[in-house]
CSV table of C-alpha atoms in Angstrom, one decimal:
chain,number,residue,atom,x,y,z
A,1,MET,CA,9.4,17.9,12.4
A,2,LYS,CA,7.5,21.2,12.3
A,3,HIS,CA,4.2,19.7,13.8
A,4,ILE,CA,6.2,18.5,16.7
A,5,GLN,CA,7.8,21.8,17.3
A,6,LYS,CA,4.3,23.4,17.1
A,7,PHE,CA,3.0,21.0,19.6
A,8,GLN,CA,5.9,21.5,22.1
A,9,GLN,CA,5.0,25.1,22.0
A,10,LEU,CA,1.5,24.3,22.8
A,11,LEU,CA,2.8,22.5,25.8
A,12,LYS,CA,4.5,25.3,27.0
A,13,ASN,CA,1.6,27.6,26.5
A,14,LYS,CA,-0.9,25.2,28.4
A,15,ARG,CA,1.9,24.3,30.8
A,16,TRP,CA,1.4,20.7,30.4
A,17,ASP,CA,4.3,19.0,31.8
A,18,ALA,CA,4.5,16.0,29.4
A,19,VAL,CA,2.0,14.5,27.0
A,20,LEU,CA,1.7,10.9,25.6
A,21,ILE,CA,0.2,10.5,22.1
A,22,SER,CA,-0.8,6.8,21.3
A,23,ARG,CA,-3.5,7.3,18.6
A,24,PRO,CA,-1.6,6.0,15.5
A,25,LEU,CA,-3.1,8.8,13.2
A,26,ASP,CA,-1.9,11.5,15.5
A,27,ILE,CA,1.5,9.9,15.6
A,28,PHE,CA,1.5,10.2,12.0
A,29,TYR,CA,0.5,13.8,12.1
A,30,LEU,CA,3.3,14.6,14.3
A,31,THR,CA,6.2,12.4,12.9
A,32,GLY,CA,5.0,11.3,9.4
A,33,VAL,CA,5.4,7.7,10.1
A,34,LYS,CA,2.6,5.1,10.0
A,35,VAL,CA,2.6,2.6,12.7
A,36,SER,CA,-0.2,0.3,14.0
A,37,GLU,CA,0.7,0.8,17.5
A,38,GLY,CA,3.1,3.2,19.4
A,39,ALA,CA,3.3,5.9,22.0
A,40,LEU,CA,5.0,9.3,21.3
A,41,PHE,CA,6.3,10.9,24.7
A,42,LEU,CA,6.8,14.7,24.5
A,43,THR,CA,7.8,17.5,26.8
A,44,SER,CA,8.5,21.0,25.7
A,45,ASP,CA,12.1,20.1,24.9
A,46,GLN,CA,12.2,16.1,24.6
A,47,VAL,CA,10.5,13.5,22.2
A,48,ILE,CA,10.8,9.8,22.3
A,49,LEU,CA,8.9,7.5,20.1
A,50,PHE,CA,8.2,3.9,21.6
A,51,VAL,CA,7.2,1.5,18.8
A,52,ASP,CA,6.6,-2.3,18.3
A,53,ASN,CA,10.0,-3.9,17.3
A,54,ARG,CA,8.5,-4.5,13.7
A,55,TYR,CA,8.7,-0.7,13.1
A,56,LEU,CA,11.6,0.1,15.0
A,57,GLU,CA,14.2,0.0,12.1
A,58,MET,CA,11.9,1.8,9.9
A,59,CYS,CA,11.2,4.6,12.3
A,60,SER,CA,14.9,5.0,13.3
A,61,ALA,CA,16.0,5.4,9.7
A,62,LYS,CA,13.2,8.0,8.9
A,63,LEU,CA,13.2,10.1,11.9
A,64,ALA,CA,15.5,12.5,13.7
A,65,ILE,CA,14.2,11.8,17.1
A,66,PRO,CA,15.0,8.9,19.4
A,67,CYS,CA,13.2,5.7,18.6
A,68,GLU,CA,12.9,2.9,21.2
A,69,SER,CA,11.3,-0.5,21.6
A,70,LYS,CA,8.0,-0.3,23.3
A,71,ASP,CA,9.5,-2.9,25.8
A,72,THR,CA,11.7,-0.1,27.1
A,73,PHE,CA,8.8,2.3,28.1
A,74,ASP,CA,8.6,1.4,31.6
A,75,ASN,CA,12.3,1.7,32.2
A,76,ALA,CA,12.4,5.0,30.4
A,77,MET,CA,9.5,6.5,32.4
A,78,SER,CA,11.4,5.6,35.6
A,79,LYS,CA,14.1,8.0,34.5
A,80,ILE,CA,11.9,11.0,33.4
A,81,LYS,CA,11.7,14.0,35.8
A,82,ILE,CA,8.1,15.1,35.3
A,83,SER,CA,5.2,15.8,37.8
A,84,ALA,CA,2.2,15.0,35.6
A,85,LEU,CA,1.7,13.1,32.3
A,86,TYR,CA,-1.0,14.1,30.2
A,87,PHE,CA,-2.9,11.5,27.9
A,88,ASP,CA,-5.7,11.5,25.4
A,89,ALA,CA,-8.9,10.5,27.3
A,90,ILE,CA,-10.9,9.9,24.1
A,91,HIS,CA,-8.6,7.6,22.2
A,92,THR,CA,-6.9,5.8,25.2
A,93,SER,CA,-8.5,2.5,25.9
A,94,VAL,CA,-9.4,1.2,29.3
A,95,HIS,CA,-6.6,-1.5,28.9
A,96,LYS,CA,-3.9,1.1,28.0
A,97,HIS,CA,-5.0,3.4,30.9
A,98,SER,CA,-4.6,0.4,33.2
A,99,GLU,CA,-1.2,-0.2,31.9
A,100,LEU,CA,-0.2,3.5,32.4
A,101,LYS,CA,-1.3,3.3,35.9
A,102,LYS,CA,0.8,0.3,36.7
A,103,THR,CA,3.8,2.0,35.0
A,104,PHE,CA,3.5,5.0,37.5
A,105,ARG,CA,2.5,3.3,40.4
A,106,GLY,CA,4.5,4.1,43.5
A,107,THR,CA,5.6,7.4,41.9
A,108,LYS,CA,4.4,11.0,42.4
A,109,ILE,CA,3.7,11.4,38.8
A,110,ARG,CA,-0.1,12.2,38.0
A,111,LEU,CA,-1.8,10.9,35.1
A,112,CYS,CA,-4.3,13.6,33.6
A,113,PRO,CA,-6.8,12.9,31.1
A,114,ILE,CA,-7.3,15.5,28.4
A,115,ASP,CA,-9.6,15.5,25.4
A,116,ASN,CA,-7.8,15.4,21.8
A,117,PRO,CA,-4.6,17.2,22.8
A,118,LEU,CA,-4.0,17.8,19.1
A,119,GLU,CA,-7.3,19.2,18.0
A,120,GLU,CA,-6.3,22.8,18.1
A,121,LEU,CA,-3.4,22.1,16.0
A,122,ARG,CA,-5.0,19.8,13.6
A,123,MET,CA,-7.6,22.4,12.8
A,124,GLN,CA,-5.2,24.6,11.2
A,125,LYS,CA,-4.1,23.2,7.9
A,126,GLU,CA,-0.7,24.0,6.4
A,127,LYS,CA,0.0,24.4,2.5
A,128,SER,CA,1.2,20.9,2.0
A,129,GLU,CA,-2.2,19.6,3.7
A,130,ILE,CA,-4.2,22.0,1.8
A,131,SER,CA,-2.8,20.7,-1.5
A,132,LYS,CA,-3.6,17.1,-0.5
A,133,LEU,CA,-7.1,18.2,0.5
A,134,LYS,CA,-7.6,19.7,-2.9
A,135,LYS,CA,-6.3,16.7,-4.6
A,136,ALA,CA,-8.7,14.4,-2.8
A,137,ALA,CA,-11.6,16.6,-3.6
A,138,GLN,CA,-10.7,16.8,-7.2
A,139,ILE,CA,-10.5,12.9,-7.6
A,140,ALA,CA,-13.9,12.6,-5.8
A,141,SER,CA,-15.6,15.2,-8.0
A,142,ASN,CA,-14.2,13.7,-11.2
A,143,GLY,CA,-15.4,10.2,-9.8
A,144,PHE,CA,-18.9,11.6,-9.4
A,145,LEU,CA,-18.9,12.9,-12.9
A,146,HIS,CA,-17.8,9.5,-14.2
A,147,LEU,CA,-20.8,8.0,-12.6
A,148,LEU,CA,-23.2,10.3,-14.4
A,149,SER,CA,-21.9,8.7,-17.6
A,150,LEU,CA,-22.7,5.1,-16.2
A,151,LEU,CA,-26.4,5.8,-15.5
A,152,HIS,CA,-28.9,3.5,-17.1
A,153,VAL,CA,-32.2,1.7,-16.3
A,154,GLY,CA,-31.1,-1.4,-14.2
A,155,ILE,CA,-27.9,-0.5,-12.9
A,156,THR,CA,-27.7,-1.0,-9.1
A,157,GLU,CA,-26.5,1.1,-6.2
A,158,ILE,CA,-23.8,-1.3,-5.4
A,159,GLU,CA,-22.5,-1.5,-9.0
A,160,LEU,CA,-22.2,2.4,-9.1
A,161,ALA,CA,-20.2,2.3,-5.6
A,162,LYS,CA,-17.9,-0.2,-7.0
A,163,ARG,CA,-17.4,1.7,-10.2
A,164,PHE,CA,-16.8,4.8,-8.0
A,165,GLU,CA,-14.1,3.3,-5.9
A,166,ILE,CA,-12.3,1.7,-9.0
A,167,PHE,CA,-12.2,5.1,-10.6
A,168,CYS,CA,-10.6,6.7,-7.6
A,169,LEU,CA,-8.1,4.2,-7.2
A,170,GLU,CA,-7.1,4.3,-10.8
A,171,ASN,CA,-6.9,8.2,-10.7
A,172,GLY,CA,-4.3,8.3,-7.6
A,173,ALA,CA,-6.4,7.9,-4.5
A,174,ASP,CA,-5.1,5.8,-1.7
A,175,ARG,CA,-8.4,4.3,-0.6
A,176,LEU,CA,-11.9,5.7,-0.2
A,177,SER,CA,-12.5,7.9,2.9
A,178,PHE,CA,-15.7,6.0,3.8
A,179,GLU,CA,-18.0,3.5,2.2
A,180,PRO,CA,-19.9,5.2,-0.7
A,181,ILE,CA,-23.6,6.3,0.1
A,182,ILE,CA,-25.5,5.8,-3.2
A,183,ALA,CA,-29.2,5.6,-2.8
A,184,PHE,CA,-32.2,5.5,-5.2
A,185,GLY,CA,-35.6,7.0,-4.7
A,186,LYS,CA,-37.0,6.4,-1.3
A,187,ASN,CA,-33.8,5.0,0.0
A,188,THR,CA,-32.4,8.4,0.0
A,189,SER,CA,-34.5,9.3,3.2
A,190,MET,CA,-31.8,7.4,5.2
A,191,PRO,CA,-28.7,9.6,5.7
A,192,HIS,CA,-26.3,6.8,6.1
A,193,TYR,CA,-27.8,4.3,3.8
A,194,ARG,CA,-25.6,1.5,2.6
A,195,PRO,CA,-26.0,0.5,-1.2
A,196,GLN,CA,-28.1,-2.5,-2.0
A,197,ASN,CA,-28.8,-4.3,-5.0
A,198,VAL,CA,-31.6,-2.0,-6.0
A,199,ARG,CA,-32.0,-1.3,-9.6
A,200,LEU,CA,-32.4,2.3,-11.0
A,201,GLN,CA,-35.8,3.1,-12.6
A,202,LYS,CA,-36.8,5.9,-14.6
A,203,ASN,CA,-38.1,9.1,-13.1
A,204,THR,CA,-36.3,8.8,-9.7
A,205,HIS,CA,-33.6,10.6,-8.0
A,206,ILE,CA,-30.2,9.4,-6.7
A,207,LEU,CA,-28.2,10.6,-3.7
A,208,VAL,CA,-24.5,10.3,-4.1
A,209,ASP,CA,-22.2,10.9,-1.0
A,210,VAL,CA,-18.6,10.1,-1.7
A,211,GLY,CA,-15.0,10.6,-0.8
A,212,CYS,CA,-11.5,9.4,-1.1
A,213,VAL,CA,-8.2,9.7,0.5
A,214,TYR,CA,-5.2,11.1,-1.3
A,215,GLU,CA,-1.8,11.0,0.5
A,216,SER,CA,-3.7,10.3,3.8
A,217,TYR,CA,-6.1,13.4,3.4
A,218,CYS,CA,-9.9,12.9,2.9
A,219,SER,CA,-12.5,14.3,0.8
A,220,ASP,CA,-16.2,14.4,1.2
A,221,MET,CA,-19.1,15.6,-1.1
A,222,THR,CA,-22.7,14.8,-1.8
A,223,ARG,CA,-24.9,15.6,-4.8
A,224,VAL,CA,-28.1,14.6,-6.1
A,225,ILE,CA,-29.1,13.5,-9.7
A,226,PHE,CA,-32.5,13.5,-11.3
A,227,PHE,CA,-32.9,10.5,-13.5
A,228,GLY,CA,-35.8,11.7,-15.5
A,229,LYS,CA,-38.2,13.7,-13.7
A,230,PRO,CA,-38.7,12.7,-10.0
A,231,HIS,CA,-41.6,13.4,-7.8
A,232,HIS,CA,-42.6,17.1,-7.4
A,233,ARG,CA,-42.0,17.0,-3.6
A,234,ILE,CA,-38.4,15.8,-4.3
A,235,ILE,CA,-37.9,18.9,-6.6
A,236,ALA,CA,-39.2,21.1,-3.9
A,237,LEU,CA,-37.0,19.7,-1.4
A,238,HIS,CA,-33.9,20.0,-3.4
A,239,ASN,CA,-34.7,23.7,-4.1
A,240,MET,CA,-35.0,24.3,-0.2
A,241,VAL,CA,-31.9,22.4,0.5
A,242,LYS,CA,-29.9,24.5,-2.1
A,243,LYS,CA,-31.0,27.6,-0.8
A,244,ALA,CA,-29.9,26.5,2.8
A,245,GLN,CA,-26.5,25.5,1.7
A,246,SER,CA,-26.0,28.9,-0.2
A,247,LEU,CA,-27.1,30.6,3.1
A,248,ALA,CA,-24.6,28.6,5.1
A,249,LEU,CA,-21.8,29.1,2.6
A,250,ASP,CA,-22.3,33.0,2.8
A,251,MET,CA,-21.8,32.8,6.4
A,252,CYS,CA,-18.5,30.9,6.2
A,253,LYS,CA,-15.8,33.4,6.9
A,254,GLN,CA,-13.1,34.2,9.4
A,255,GLY,CA,-14.5,35.1,12.8
A,256,GLN,CA,-17.9,33.2,12.3
A,257,SER,CA,-19.0,30.9,15.0
A,258,SER,CA,-19.4,27.2,13.8
A,259,LYS,CA,-22.5,26.9,16.0
A,260,SER,CA,-24.3,30.1,14.6
A,261,ILE,CA,-24.1,28.7,11.0
A,262,ASP,CA,-26.0,25.6,12.0
A,263,GLN,CA,-28.5,27.6,13.9
A,264,GLU,CA,-29.2,29.8,10.8
A,265,VAL,CA,-29.9,26.9,8.8
A,266,ARG,CA,-32.2,25.3,11.2
A,267,LEU,CA,-34.1,28.6,11.5
A,268,PHE,CA,-34.3,28.8,7.6
A,269,PHE,CA,-35.9,25.3,7.7
A,270,ARG,CA,-38.2,26.2,10.5
A,271,LEU,CA,-39.7,28.9,8.4
A,272,TYR,CA,-40.7,26.3,5.7
A,273,ASN,CA,-41.9,23.8,8.6
A,274,VAL,CA,-39.4,21.1,7.7
A,275,GLU,CA,-36.8,21.6,10.5
A,276,GLU,CA,-37.8,18.1,11.8
A,277,TYR,CA,-36.6,16.5,8.8
A,278,PHE,CA,-32.9,17.8,9.2
A,279,LEU,CA,-31.5,14.9,11.1
A,280,HIS,CA,-27.8,15.8,11.5
A,281,SER,CA,-25.5,18.6,12.2
A,282,LEU,CA,-24.7,21.1,9.4
A,283,GLY,CA,-21.0,19.9,8.9
A,284,HIS,CA,-17.5,19.0,10.2
A,285,GLY,CA,-14.0,19.4,9.9
A,286,ILE,CA,-12.1,17.3,7.4
A,287,GLY,CA,-8.4,16.3,7.1
A,288,LEU,CA,-6.6,13.1,8.2
A,289,ASP,CA,-10.0,12.1,9.7
A,290,ILE,CA,-13.1,12.2,7.6
A,291,HIS,CA,-14.9,13.8,10.7
A,292,GLU,CA,-12.8,16.0,12.7
A,293,SER,CA,-12.9,19.5,14.6
A,294,PRO,CA,-14.4,22.0,14.0
A,295,TYR,CA,-18.1,20.6,14.3
A,296,LEU,CA,-20.8,22.8,13.0
A,297,LYS,CA,-23.8,21.8,15.3
A,298,GLN,CA,-26.1,24.1,17.4
A,299,ASN,CA,-26.0,22.0,20.7
A,300,ILE,CA,-22.2,21.7,20.9
A,301,GLN,CA,-20.7,23.0,24.2
A,302,ASN,CA,-17.3,24.3,23.0
A,303,GLU,CA,-18.1,26.2,19.8
A,304,THR,CA,-15.5,27.0,17.3
A,305,ILE,CA,-14.5,30.5,15.6
A,306,LEU,CA,-13.6,29.7,12.1
A,307,GLN,CA,-10.2,30.8,11.1
A,308,PRO,CA,-8.2,30.9,8.0
A,309,SER,CA,-6.9,27.5,7.0
A,310,MET,CA,-9.7,25.3,8.7
A,311,ALA,CA,-11.4,22.9,6.3
A,312,ILE,CA,-14.8,21.9,6.8
A,313,THR,CA,-17.9,20.4,5.2
A,314,ILE,CA,-21.3,22.2,4.8
A,315,GLU,CA,-24.0,19.6,4.1
A,316,PRO,CA,-27.6,20.5,5.0
A,317,GLY,CA,-30.3,18.0,4.2
A,318,LEU,CA,-33.7,16.9,4.5
A,319,TYR,CA,-35.2,13.4,4.8
A,320,ILE,CA,-38.8,12.4,4.7
A,321,PRO,CA,-39.7,8.8,5.2
A,322,ASP,CA,-41.5,7.0,2.2
A,323,VAL,CA,-40.6,10.2,0.0
A,324,GLY,CA,-36.9,10.4,-0.1
A,325,GLY,CA,-34.1,12.9,1.0
A,326,ILE,CA,-31.8,15.5,-0.4
A,327,ARG,CA,-28.3,16.4,0.7
A,328,ILE,CA,-25.9,18.7,-0.8
A,329,GLU,CA,-22.4,18.7,0.5
A,330,ASN,CA,-19.3,20.8,-0.2
A,331,SER,CA,-15.7,20.7,1.3
A,332,ILE,CA,-14.4,24.1,1.8
A,333,LEU,CA,-11.4,25.9,3.2
A,334,ILE,CA,-11.8,29.0,5.3
A,335,THR,CA,-9.5,31.9,4.0
A,336,ASN,CA,-8.8,35.6,4.8
A,337,LYS,CA,-11.6,36.7,2.4
A,338,GLY,CA,-14.1,34.1,3.1
A,339,TYR,CA,-13.7,30.6,1.6
A,340,THR,CA,-12.5,28.5,-1.2
A,341,ASP,CA,-14.6,25.7,-2.5
A,342,LEU,CA,-12.7,22.5,-2.6
A,343,THR,CA,-15.3,20.4,-4.2
A,344,GLN,CA,-15.7,22.7,-7.4
A,345,LEU,CA,-19.1,21.3,-8.8
A,346,SER,CA,-22.3,22.7,-9.2
A,347,GLN,CA,-24.9,22.4,-6.6
A,348,GLY,CA,-27.1,20.6,-9.1
A,349,PRO,CA,-29.4,18.9,-9.6
A,350,PHE,CA,-27.5,16.9,-12.2
A,351,VAL,CA,-30.2,15.9,-14.7
A,352,VAL,CA,-29.6,12.7,-16.8
């Protein structure tokens, strides 16, 4: 229960009287058990997991903490001596908040909303988490290389997406971390495009943004393939994005501001008068969630100073309607000496 102990120390440091964690993924992070619904109550020296009766036997057998039916929550809370209960404002629904208000109505206990109480802990990956991130990245990278061997005139975007998923599942992945983005030609100008029954033609380019989950941890990568020789503007865009990513990666080190890396890439694109075609942030944290803190964006209010063991993506891109788009994305791990590349693939372009 190492994560619980760390979180309890955080409670002490922040002087939070008690915290209620109800997001299933955060409950998994703290306890190691997967439930579809539950509530983990924590103080600096007490932990109780309340779950649906369907999970009670499993949780009681697996965990060395008290596990109780969710039906006993109100009664248990009536005996707790606290002055304030903090809850996750982002992941608590209006209905759940209404139920909490009913539970503590008539008491002197204050309900205090906080954003992502586990955010600080989850950014710092432990050795076991890093190992799973590396394996997830390896499976996805191998899956991408597998797609290269399948390319031929007439194959569709959807076919490639399905073949990637099959490869990952057959090679140890739990599931995909998101629906694959596989786009041909002009379709690549849409950053979150969904594969269609579009058939591959010669002398075009392919954007492949894929990832998978290994033992609950995600991977995320993007590469571009030249199938024949694409339009000269696409080749120029790829060269520009490749330089932008190299610039960003060189800045990825301990003590660097996440906001400043995004700003430098935008400045680079501005010099070439293409900044307007960079439509998203430079990157994001990766772990149990495909998108989690820290976020690399210039307009974020609370910037993050990069620290060793943070896992992030670096994914500059340029997207021009009716022409096409280019994105290159690596998942990396910040270290004491800079970063380790989890994706372990050439920036490309991959030419077939």
